PDB file of C-alpha atoms in Angstrom:
ATOM      1  CA  UNK A   1     -11.970 180.746-130.641  1.00 49.00           C
ATOM      2  CA  UNK A   2     -11.947 184.018-128.847  1.00 47.00           C
ATOM      3  CA  UNK A   3      -8.536 184.745-130.346  1.00 50.00           C
ATOM      4  CA  UNK A   4      -9.871 184.704-133.904  1.00 52.00           C
ATOM      5  CA  UNK A   5      -8.716 187.992-135.481  1.00 54.00           C
ATOM      6  CA  UNK A   6      -9.957 187.859-139.104  1.00 56.00           C
ATOM      7  CA  UNK A   7     -12.444 190.735-139.727  1.00 56.00           C
ATOM      8  CA  UNK A   8     -11.458 192.802-136.685  1.00 72.00           C
ATOM      9  CA  UNK A   9     -10.354 196.352-137.262  1.00 78.00           C
ATOM     10  CA  UNK A  10      -7.400 197.495-135.107  1.00 80.00           C
ATOM     11  CA  UNK A  11      -7.137 201.319-134.912  1.00 82.00           C
ATOM     12  CA  UNK A  12      -3.535 202.386-135.127  1.00 85.00           C
ATOM     13  CA  UNK A  13      -1.521 205.282-136.584  1.00 86.00           C
ATOM     14  CA  UNK A  14       0.472 203.630-139.378  1.00 88.00           C
ATOM     15  CA  UNK A  15       1.159 204.313-143.055  1.00 91.00           C
ATOM     16  CA  UNK A  16      -0.862 201.127-143.977  1.00 91.00           C
ATOM     17  CA  UNK A  17      -3.866 202.422-142.047  1.00 89.00           C
ATOM     18  CA  UNK A  18      -3.696 205.675-143.891  1.00 89.00           C
ATOM     19  CA  UNK A  19      -3.512 204.066-147.407  1.00 91.00           C
ATOM     20  CA  UNK A  20      -6.428 204.196-149.778  1.00 90.00           C
ATOM     21  CA  UNK A  21      -8.629 201.050-149.363  1.00 90.00           C
ATOM     22  CA  UNK A  22      -8.686 200.555-153.188  1.00 90.00           C
ATOM     23  CA  UNK A  23      -4.900 200.226-153.306  1.00 93.00           C
ATOM     24  CA  UNK A  24      -4.870 197.820-150.379  1.00 93.00           C
ATOM     25  CA  UNK A  25      -7.490 195.655-152.040  1.00 91.00           C
ATOM     26  CA  UNK A  26      -5.564 195.656-155.323  1.00 93.00           C
ATOM     27  CA  UNK A  27      -2.328 194.825-153.516  1.00 93.00           C
ATOM     28  CA  UNK A  28      -4.097 191.913-151.804  1.00 92.00           C
ATOM     29  CA  UNK A  29      -5.415 190.581-155.086  1.00 93.00           C
ATOM     30  CA  UNK A  30      -1.931 190.841-156.704  1.00 94.00           C
ATOM     31  CA  UNK A  31      -0.392 189.021-153.761  1.00 94.00           C
ATOM     32  CA  UNK A  32      -3.040 186.283-153.994  1.00 92.00           C
ATOM     33  CA  UNK A  33      -2.122 185.759-157.652  1.00 93.00           C
ATOM     34  CA  UNK A  34       1.585 185.726-156.789  1.00 92.00           C
ATOM     35  CA  UNK A  35       1.017 183.018-154.091  1.00 91.00           C
ATOM     36  CA  UNK A  36      -0.519 180.638-156.691  1.00 89.00           C
ATOM     37  CA  UNK A  37       2.277 181.067-159.236  1.00 90.00           C
ATOM     38  CA  UNK A  38       4.579 178.005-159.026  1.00 85.00           C
ATOM     39  CA  UNK A  39       7.753 180.062-158.380  1.00 84.00           C
ATOM     40  CA  UNK A  40       9.296 177.600-155.914  1.00 83.00           C
ATOM     41  CA  UNK A  41      11.015 178.388-152.601  1.00 87.00           C
ATOM     42  CA  UNK A  42      12.559 181.623-153.956  1.00 90.00           C
ATOM     43  CA  UNK A  43       9.126 182.999-154.796  1.00 89.00           C
ATOM     44  CA  UNK A  44       7.640 182.178-151.435  1.00 89.00           C
ATOM     45  CA  UNK A  45      10.665 183.783-149.752  1.00 91.00           C
ATOM     46  CA  UNK A  46      10.078 186.960-151.659  1.00 93.00           C
ATOM     47  CA  UNK A  47       6.355 186.973-150.916  1.00 92.00           C
ATOM     48  CA  UNK A  48       7.067 186.259-147.179  1.00 91.00           C
ATOM     49  CA  UNK A  49       9.479 189.155-147.015  1.00 93.00           C
ATOM     50  CA  UNK A  50       6.982 191.469-148.730  1.00 94.00           C
ATOM     51  CA  UNK A  51       4.196 190.502-146.269  1.00 91.00           C
ATOM     52  CA  UNK A  52       6.670 190.844-143.376  1.00 91.00           C
ATOM     53  CA  UNK A  53       7.452 194.466-144.470  1.00 92.00           C
ATOM     54  CA  UNK A  54       3.776 195.285-144.746  1.00 92.00           C
ATOM     55  CA  UNK A  55       3.245 193.812-141.289  1.00 89.00           C
ATOM     56  CA  UNK A  56       5.952 195.923-139.773  1.00 89.00           C
ATOM     57  CA  UNK A  57       4.614 199.141-141.480  1.00 91.00           C
ATOM     58  CA  UNK A  58       1.144 198.441-140.250  1.00 89.00           C
ATOM     59  CA  UNK A  59       2.424 198.171-136.623  1.00 87.00           C
ATOM     60  CA  UNK A  60       0.538 194.910-136.088  1.00 84.00           C
ATOM     61  CA  UNK A  61       1.915 192.198-133.806  1.00 80.00           C
ATOM     62  CA  UNK A  62       3.062 189.119-135.711  1.00 78.00           C
ATOM     63  CA  UNK A  63       1.439 186.901-132.985  1.00 77.00           C
ATOM     64  CA  UNK A  64      -1.863 188.723-133.524  1.00 75.00           C
ATOM     65  CA  UNK A  65      -1.897 187.964-137.215  1.00 74.00           C
ATOM     66  CA  UNK A  66      -0.679 184.353-136.768  1.00 72.00           C
ATOM     67  CA  UNK A  67      -3.615 183.788-134.314  1.00 74.00           C
ATOM     68  CA  UNK A  68      -5.901 183.663-137.347  1.00 70.00           C
ATOM     69  CA  UNK A  69      -4.236 180.378-138.387  1.00 71.00           C
ATOM     70  CA  UNK A  70      -5.544 178.511-135.267  1.00 71.00           C
ATOM     71  CA  UNK A  71      -8.895 177.553-136.771  1.00 66.00           C
ATOM     72  CA  UNK A  72      -7.025 176.134-139.785  1.00 70.00           C
ATOM     73  CA  UNK A  73      -4.842 173.753-137.797  1.00 72.00           C
ATOM     74  CA  UNK A  74      -7.368 170.854-138.084  1.00 71.00           C
ATOM     75  CA  UNK A  75      -7.573 171.257-141.819  1.00 72.00           C
ATOM     76  CA  UNK A  76      -3.801 171.240-142.186  1.00 74.00           C
ATOM     77  CA  UNK A  77      -3.423 168.089-140.229  1.00 76.00           C
ATOM     78  CA  UNK A  78      -6.228 166.521-142.340  1.00 76.00           C
ATOM     79  CA  UNK A  79      -4.502 167.512-145.501  1.00 75.00           C
ATOM     80  CA  UNK A  80      -1.257 166.013-144.272  1.00 75.00           C
ATOM     81  CA  UNK A  81      -2.905 162.708-143.490  1.00 76.00           C
ATOM     82  CA  UNK A  82      -4.587 162.672-146.926  1.00 78.00           C
ATOM     83  CA  UNK A  83      -1.387 163.395-148.676  1.00 74.00           C
ATOM     84  CA  UNK A  84       0.546 160.727-146.760  1.00 73.00           C
ATOM     85  CA  UNK A  85      -1.903 158.032-147.882  1.00 74.00           C
ATOM     86  CA  UNK A  86      -2.433 159.377-151.457  1.00 73.00           C
ATOM     87  CA  UNK A  87       0.982 160.620-152.627  1.00 73.00           C
ATOM     88  CA  UNK A  88       3.531 157.835-153.102  1.00 74.00           C
ATOM     89  CA  UNK A  89       6.268 159.619-155.064  1.00 74.00           C
ATOM     90  CA  UNK A  90       9.673 160.930-154.124  1.00 71.00           C
ATOM     91  CA  UNK A  91      12.123 159.667-151.551  1.00 72.00           C
ATOM     92  CA  UNK A  92      10.628 157.400-148.809  1.00 74.00           C
ATOM     93  CA  UNK A  93      11.465 159.045-145.507  1.00 74.00           C
ATOM     94  CA  UNK A  94       9.715 156.652-143.065  1.00 74.00           C
ATOM     95  CA  UNK A  95       8.907 152.979-143.604  1.00 73.00           C
ATOM     96  CA  UNK A  96       6.886 151.018-141.096  1.00 71.00           C
ATOM     97  CA  UNK A  97       5.805 147.804-142.744  1.00 66.00           C
ATOM     98  CA  UNK A  98       3.076 148.776-145.360  1.00 67.00           C
ATOM     99  CA  UNK A  99       3.001 152.307-144.075  1.00 70.00           C
ATOM    100  CA  UNK A 100       5.430 154.825-145.785  1.00 76.00           C
ATOM    101  CA  UNK A 101       5.841 158.585-145.823  1.00 77.00           C
ATOM    102  CA  UNK A 102       7.323 160.009-148.980  1.00 75.00           C
ATOM    103  CA  UNK A 103       9.053 163.360-149.462  1.00 76.00           C
ATOM    104  CA  UNK A 104       6.537 164.607-152.029  1.00 75.00           C
ATOM    105  CA  UNK A 105       3.731 164.180-149.552  1.00 78.00           C
ATOM    106  CA  UNK A 106       5.510 166.342-147.020  1.00 77.00           C
ATOM    107  CA  UNK A 107       6.513 168.969-149.611  1.00 80.00           C
ATOM    108  CA  UNK A 108       2.997 169.155-151.028  1.00 80.00           C
ATOM    109  CA  UNK A 109       1.590 169.661-147.551  1.00 80.00           C
ATOM    110  CA  UNK A 110       4.152 172.354-146.807  1.00 82.00           C
ATOM    111  CA  UNK A 111       3.235 174.212-150.010  1.00 83.00           C
ATOM    112  CA  UNK A 112      -0.461 174.169-149.101  1.00 82.00           C
ATOM    113  CA  UNK A 113       0.268 175.315-145.470  1.00 82.00           C
ATOM    114  CA  UNK A 114       2.503 178.138-146.707  1.00 85.00           C
ATOM    115  CA  UNK A 115      -0.062 179.320-149.198  1.00 87.00           C
ATOM    116  CA  UNK A 116      -2.878 179.238-146.567  1.00 84.00           C
ATOM    117  CA  UNK A 117      -0.557 181.080-144.163  1.00 85.00           C
ATOM    118  CA  UNK A 118       0.106 183.839-146.641  1.00 89.00           C
ATOM    119  CA  UNK A 119      -3.488 184.252-147.704  1.00 88.00           C
ATOM    120  CA  UNK A 120      -4.797 184.438-144.188  1.00 85.00           C
ATOM    121  CA  UNK A 121      -2.034 186.878-143.188  1.00 86.00           C
ATOM    122  CA  UNK A 122      -2.800 189.160-146.149  1.00 89.00           C
ATOM    123  CA  UNK A 123      -6.591 189.138-145.468  1.00 86.00           C
ATOM    124  CA  UNK A 124      -6.095 189.653-141.721  1.00 85.00           C
ATOM    125  CA  UNK A 125      -3.751 192.740-142.479  1.00 88.00           C
ATOM    126  CA  UNK A 126      -6.320 194.134-144.846  1.00 88.00           C
ATOM    127  CA  UNK A 127      -9.319 193.794-142.400  1.00 84.00           C
ATOM    128  CA  UNK A 128      -7.199 194.949-139.415  1.00 86.00           C
ATOM    129  CA  UNK A 129      -5.950 198.150-141.093  1.00 89.00           C
ATOM    130  CA  UNK A 130      -9.166 199.146-142.965  1.00 87.00           C
ATOM    131  CA  UNK A 131     -12.375 200.299-141.441  1.00 84.00           C
ATOM    132  CA  UNK A 132     -15.492 198.319-142.585  1.00 78.00           C
ATOM    133  CA  UNK A 133     -17.086 201.470-144.128  1.00 78.00           C
ATOM    134  CA  UNK A 134     -13.822 202.327-145.954  1.00 84.00           C
ATOM    135  CA  UNK A 135     -13.589 198.718-147.231  1.00 82.00           C
ATOM    136  CA  UNK A 136     -17.100 198.922-148.564  1.00 79.00           C
ATOM    137  CA  UNK A 137     -16.389 202.239-150.268  1.00 82.00           C
ATOM    138  CA  UNK A 138     -13.151 200.939-151.765  1.00 86.00           C
ATOM    139  CA  UNK A 139     -14.850 197.749-153.127  1.00 83.00           C
ATOM    140  CA  UNK A 140     -17.667 199.840-154.520  1.00 80.00           C
ATOM    141  CA  UNK A 141     -15.305 202.236-156.254  1.00 84.00           C
ATOM    142  CA  UNK A 142     -13.354 199.323-157.808  1.00 85.00           C
ATOM    143  CA  UNK A 143     -16.657 197.688-159.115  1.00 82.00           C
ATOM    144  CA  UNK A 144     -18.122 201.009-160.255  1.00 81.00           C
ATOM    145  CA  UNK A 145     -17.075 200.613-163.965  1.00 83.00           C
ATOM    146  CA  UNK A 146     -19.258 197.405-164.017  1.00 81.00           C
ATOM    147  CA  UNK A 147     -22.376 199.538-163.362  1.00 78.00           C
ATOM    148  CA  UNK A 148     -22.452 200.233-167.137  1.00 81.00           C
ATOM    149  CA  UNK A 149     -23.557 196.643-167.594  1.00 82.00           C
ATOM    150  CA  UNK A 150     -26.095 196.900-164.714  1.00 79.00           C
ATOM    151  CA  UNK A 151     -23.811 195.203-162.183  1.00 81.00           C
ATOM    152  CA  UNK A 152     -24.930 196.009-158.623  1.00 81.00           C
ATOM    153  CA  UNK A 153     -21.560 197.206-157.367  1.00 78.00           C
ATOM    154  CA  UNK A 154     -22.918 198.887-154.228  1.00 77.00           C
ATOM    155  CA  UNK A 155     -24.988 195.870-153.195  1.00 81.00           C
ATOM    156  CA  UNK A 156     -22.085 193.476-153.626  1.00 82.00           C
ATOM    157  CA  UNK A 157     -19.740 195.813-151.750  1.00 78.00           C
ATOM    158  CA  UNK A 158     -22.220 196.100-148.892  1.00 78.00           C
ATOM    159  CA  UNK A 159     -22.686 192.278-148.715  1.00 81.00           C
ATOM    160  CA  UNK A 160     -18.921 191.722-148.552  1.00 77.00           C
ATOM    161  CA  UNK A 161     -18.502 194.410-145.885  1.00 74.00           C
ATOM    162  CA  UNK A 162     -21.332 192.995-143.669  1.00 80.00           C
ATOM    163  CA  UNK A 163     -19.950 189.503-144.067  1.00 78.00           C
ATOM    164  CA  UNK A 164     -16.502 190.643-142.857  1.00 71.00           C
ATOM    165  CA  UNK A 165     -18.010 192.750-140.104  1.00 72.00           C
ATOM    166  CA  UNK A 166     -19.938 189.887-138.664  1.00 79.00           C
ATOM    167  CA  UNK A 167     -17.146 187.274-138.616  1.00 75.00           C
ATOM    168  CA  UNK A 168     -15.925 188.405-135.135  1.00 74.00           C
ATOM    169  CA  UNK A 169     -19.545 188.730-133.959  1.00 80.00           C
ATOM    170  CA  UNK A 170     -20.404 185.120-134.999  1.00 80.00           C
ATOM    171  CA  UNK A 171     -17.157 183.821-133.363  1.00 78.00           C
ATOM    172  CA  UNK A 172     -18.047 185.541-130.115  1.00 80.00           C
ATOM    173  CA  UNK A 173     -21.577 184.196-130.331  1.00 82.00           C
ATOM    174  CA  UNK A 174     -20.213 180.625-130.907  1.00 81.00           C
ATOM    175  CA  UNK A 175     -17.992 181.003-127.826  1.00 80.00           C
ATOM    176  CA  UNK A 176     -20.890 182.243-125.755  1.00 84.00           C
ATOM    177  CA  UNK A 177     -23.123 179.340-126.792  1.00 81.00           C
ATOM    178  CA  UNK A 178     -20.292 176.875-126.112  1.00 79.00           C
ATOM    179  CA  UNK A 179     -19.866 178.215-122.589  1.00 80.00           C
ATOM    180  CA  UNK A 180     -23.670 178.168-121.990  1.00 80.00           C
ATOM    181  CA  UNK A 181     -23.811 174.520-123.296  1.00 76.00           C
ATOM    182  CA  UNK A 182     -20.855 173.523-121.107  1.00 76.00           C
ATOM    183  CA  UNK A 183     -22.504 175.012-118.032  1.00 78.00           C
ATOM    184  CA  UNK A 184     -25.414 172.695-118.792  1.00 74.00           C
ATOM    185  CA  UNK A 185     -23.225 169.663-118.854  1.00 73.00           C
ATOM    186  CA  UNK A 186     -22.701 169.329-122.615  1.00 68.00           C
ATOM    187  CA  UNK A 187     -19.217 167.945-123.318  1.00 67.00           C
ATOM    188  CA  UNK A 188     -17.838 168.897-126.760  1.00 64.00           C
ATOM    189  CA  UNK A 189     -14.545 167.216-126.314  1.00 66.00           C
ATOM    190  CA  UNK A 190     -15.192 163.778-124.837  1.00 68.00           C
ATOM    191  CA  UNK A 191     -17.754 160.988-125.403  1.00 63.00           C
ATOM    192  CA  UNK A 192     -18.697 158.650-128.220  1.00 68.00           C
ATOM    193  CA  UNK A 193     -19.155 159.708-131.832  1.00 65.00           C
ATOM    194  CA  UNK A 194     -22.992 159.928-131.422  1.00 69.00           C
ATOM    195  CA  UNK A 195     -22.616 162.078-128.225  1.00 68.00           C
ATOM    196  CA  UNK A 196     -20.155 164.397-130.023  1.00 68.00           C
ATOM    197  CA  UNK A 197     -22.539 164.723-132.980  1.00 71.00           C
ATOM    198  CA  UNK A 198     -25.431 165.600-130.650  1.00 73.00           C
ATOM    199  CA  UNK A 199     -23.216 168.104-128.865  1.00 71.00           C
ATOM    200  CA  UNK A 200     -22.277 169.776-132.131  1.00 74.00           C
ATOM    201  CA  UNK A 201     -25.910 169.825-133.104  1.00 75.00           C
ATOM    202  CA  UNK A 202     -26.789 171.617-129.899  1.00 75.00           C
ATOM    203  CA  UNK A 203     -24.212 174.255-130.814  1.00 77.00           C
ATOM    204  CA  UNK A 204     -25.089 174.689-134.560  1.00 81.00           C
ATOM    205  CA  UNK A 205     -28.849 175.073-134.133  1.00 81.00           C
ATOM    206  CA  UNK A 206     -28.806 178.050-131.750  1.00 83.00           C
ATOM    207  CA  UNK A 207     -25.908 179.603-133.691  1.00 83.00           C
ATOM    208  CA  UNK A 208     -27.967 179.495-136.927  1.00 86.00           C
ATOM    209  CA  UNK A 209     -31.042 180.856-135.068  1.00 86.00           C
ATOM    210  CA  UNK A 210     -28.883 183.690-133.655  1.00 85.00           C
ATOM    211  CA  UNK A 211     -27.335 184.479-137.061  1.00 85.00           C
ATOM    212  CA  UNK A 212     -30.758 184.670-138.780  1.00 87.00           C
ATOM    213  CA  UNK A 213     -32.042 186.819-135.920  1.00 88.00           C
ATOM    214  CA  UNK A 214     -29.105 189.244-136.286  1.00 86.00           C
ATOM    215  CA  UNK A 215     -29.651 189.321-140.088  1.00 86.00           C
ATOM    216  CA  UNK A 216     -33.432 190.128-139.530  1.00 89.00           C
ATOM    217  CA  UNK A 217     -32.530 192.865-137.039  1.00 89.00           C
ATOM    218  CA  UNK A 218     -29.993 194.378-139.388  1.00 87.00           C
ATOM    219  CA  UNK A 219     -32.490 194.280-142.274  1.00 86.00           C
ATOM    220  CA  UNK A 220     -35.173 195.990-140.183  1.00 90.00           C
ATOM    221  CA  UNK A 221     -32.748 198.715-138.958  1.00 89.00           C
ATOM    222  CA  UNK A 222     -31.593 199.477-142.571  1.00 85.00           C
ATOM    223  CA  UNK A 223     -35.168 199.596-143.766  1.00 85.00           C
ATOM    224  CA  UNK A 224     -36.265 201.815-140.804  1.00 89.00           C
ATOM    225  CA  UNK A 225     -33.483 204.259-141.795  1.00 84.00           C
ATOM    226  CA  UNK A 226     -34.726 204.381-145.390  1.00 83.00           C
ATOM    227  CA  UNK A 227     -31.840 202.400-146.938  1.00 81.00           C
ATOM    228  CA  UNK A 228     -32.198 202.199-150.709  1.00 79.00           C
ATOM    229  CA  UNK A 229     -29.303 200.427-152.556  1.00 75.00           C
ATOM    230  CA  UNK A 230     -30.252 202.158-155.791  1.00 74.00           C
ATOM    231  CA  UNK A 231     -30.349 205.623-154.433  1.00 72.00           C
ATOM    232  CA  UNK A 232     -27.845 208.255-155.646  1.00 72.00           C
ATOM    233  CA  UNK A 233     -25.337 209.060-152.913  1.00 69.00           C
ATOM    234  CA  UNK A 234     -22.787 211.664-152.027  1.00 69.00           C
ATOM    235  CA  UNK A 235     -19.747 210.745-149.989  1.00 68.00           C
ATOM    236  CA  UNK A 236     -18.399 212.600-146.965  1.00 71.00           C
ATOM    237  CA  UNK A 237     -15.050 210.897-147.483  1.00 71.00           C
ATOM    238  CA  UNK A 238     -13.447 211.285-150.832  1.00 75.00           C
ATOM    239  CA  UNK A 239     -10.826 208.568-151.679  1.00 80.00           C
ATOM    240  CA  UNK A 240      -7.563 209.699-153.012  1.00 84.00           C
ATOM    241  CA  UNK A 241      -4.274 207.908-153.816  1.00 88.00           C
ATOM    242  CA  UNK A 242      -1.213 209.036-151.968  1.00 89.00           C
ATOM    243  CA  UNK A 243       2.548 208.432-152.624  1.00 91.00           C
ATOM    244  CA  UNK A 244       2.457 205.323-150.415  1.00 92.00           C
ATOM    245  CA  UNK A 245      -0.396 203.859-152.389  1.00 92.00           C
ATOM    246  CA  UNK A 246       1.619 204.164-155.644  1.00 94.00           C
ATOM    247  CA  UNK A 247       4.698 202.722-153.961  1.00 93.00           C
ATOM    248  CA  UNK A 248       2.628 199.722-152.731  1.00 92.00           C
ATOM    249  CA  UNK A 249       0.950 199.078-156.130  1.00 94.00           C
ATOM    250  CA  UNK A 250       4.294 199.331-157.883  1.00 95.00           C
ATOM    251  CA  UNK A 251       5.921 197.012-155.461  1.00 94.00           C
ATOM    252  CA  UNK A 252       3.189 194.374-155.609  1.00 94.00           C
ATOM    253  CA  UNK A 253       3.166 194.544-159.410  1.00 95.00           C
ATOM    254  CA  UNK A 254       7.048 194.110-159.447  1.00 95.00           C
ATOM    255  CA  UNK A 255       6.703 191.189-157.080  1.00 93.00           C
ATOM    256  CA  UNK A 256       4.144 189.516-159.392  1.00 93.00           C
ATOM    257  CA  UNK A 257       6.349 190.035-162.465  1.00 94.00           C
ATOM    258  CA  UNK A 258       9.417 188.628-160.628  1.00 93.00           C
ATOM    259  CA  UNK A 259       7.393 185.567-159.476  1.00 92.00           C
ATOM    260  CA  UNK A 260       6.205 184.971-163.090  1.00 93.00           C
ATOM    261  CA  UNK A 261       9.827 185.234-164.241  1.00 92.00           C
ATOM    262  CA  UNK A 262      11.065 182.803-161.675  1.00 91.00           C
ATOM    263  CA  UNK A 263       8.252 180.308-162.645  1.00 88.00           C
ATOM    264  CA  UNK A 264       9.169 180.724-166.305  1.00 85.00           C
ATOM    265  CA  UNK A 265      12.854 180.012-165.593  1.00 82.00           C
ATOM    266  CA  UNK A 266      12.022 176.998-163.432  1.00 67.00           C
TER     267      UNK A 266
END
């Protein structure tokens, strides 16, 4: 759990770090749309290559990004088990009496795993190469046109930024509570179902109390500093698109169009 990387900013000198946060957010959204287009294996290969190029340009370690997949392993195994018992189409690969594993069950699970892998990698790259304040500013600027219909763009941007910022903090807090409970003899891995539920309860309750306490402290600190979400603000940092931003936006748009074309052909 201490290896969880989503939401952690990694300061480096790369072209991706220097890009405008607005362009990175738009690129992420375009990639998310491309992932859910049924373009088959060819489409996923193109998306994977695109993400790999971004990863190399950002100078992030592949292992660092893949570390974010660890908390999802249980869900992937659970999805595979569900698909094995539910999907009974395709070629039967394994037959053991009444139990059978069909090809479509495996393919469906692989599609879900690949999509999750790509989405987590994209989100991890975004949060690892963008400072929380820059991310807030970028989201706010993208939502600014909605202010004409009284949409609270700054409030929404601040909420998203705080949520991303506190993901690593809550993970560290969970690890600290687990270590404290283990030192008191609580076993989270072994025991009966009732004992495991009680052990999880002893973890969840202090975690929620800690989260609410941190939220209260943050609210008091913002209030003490005179924070007003409706106040008119000036910005020390002015966002400006560079050549790399336009290249990234064009490439992601082209990738989306190619995936749509592949899905149409298929």
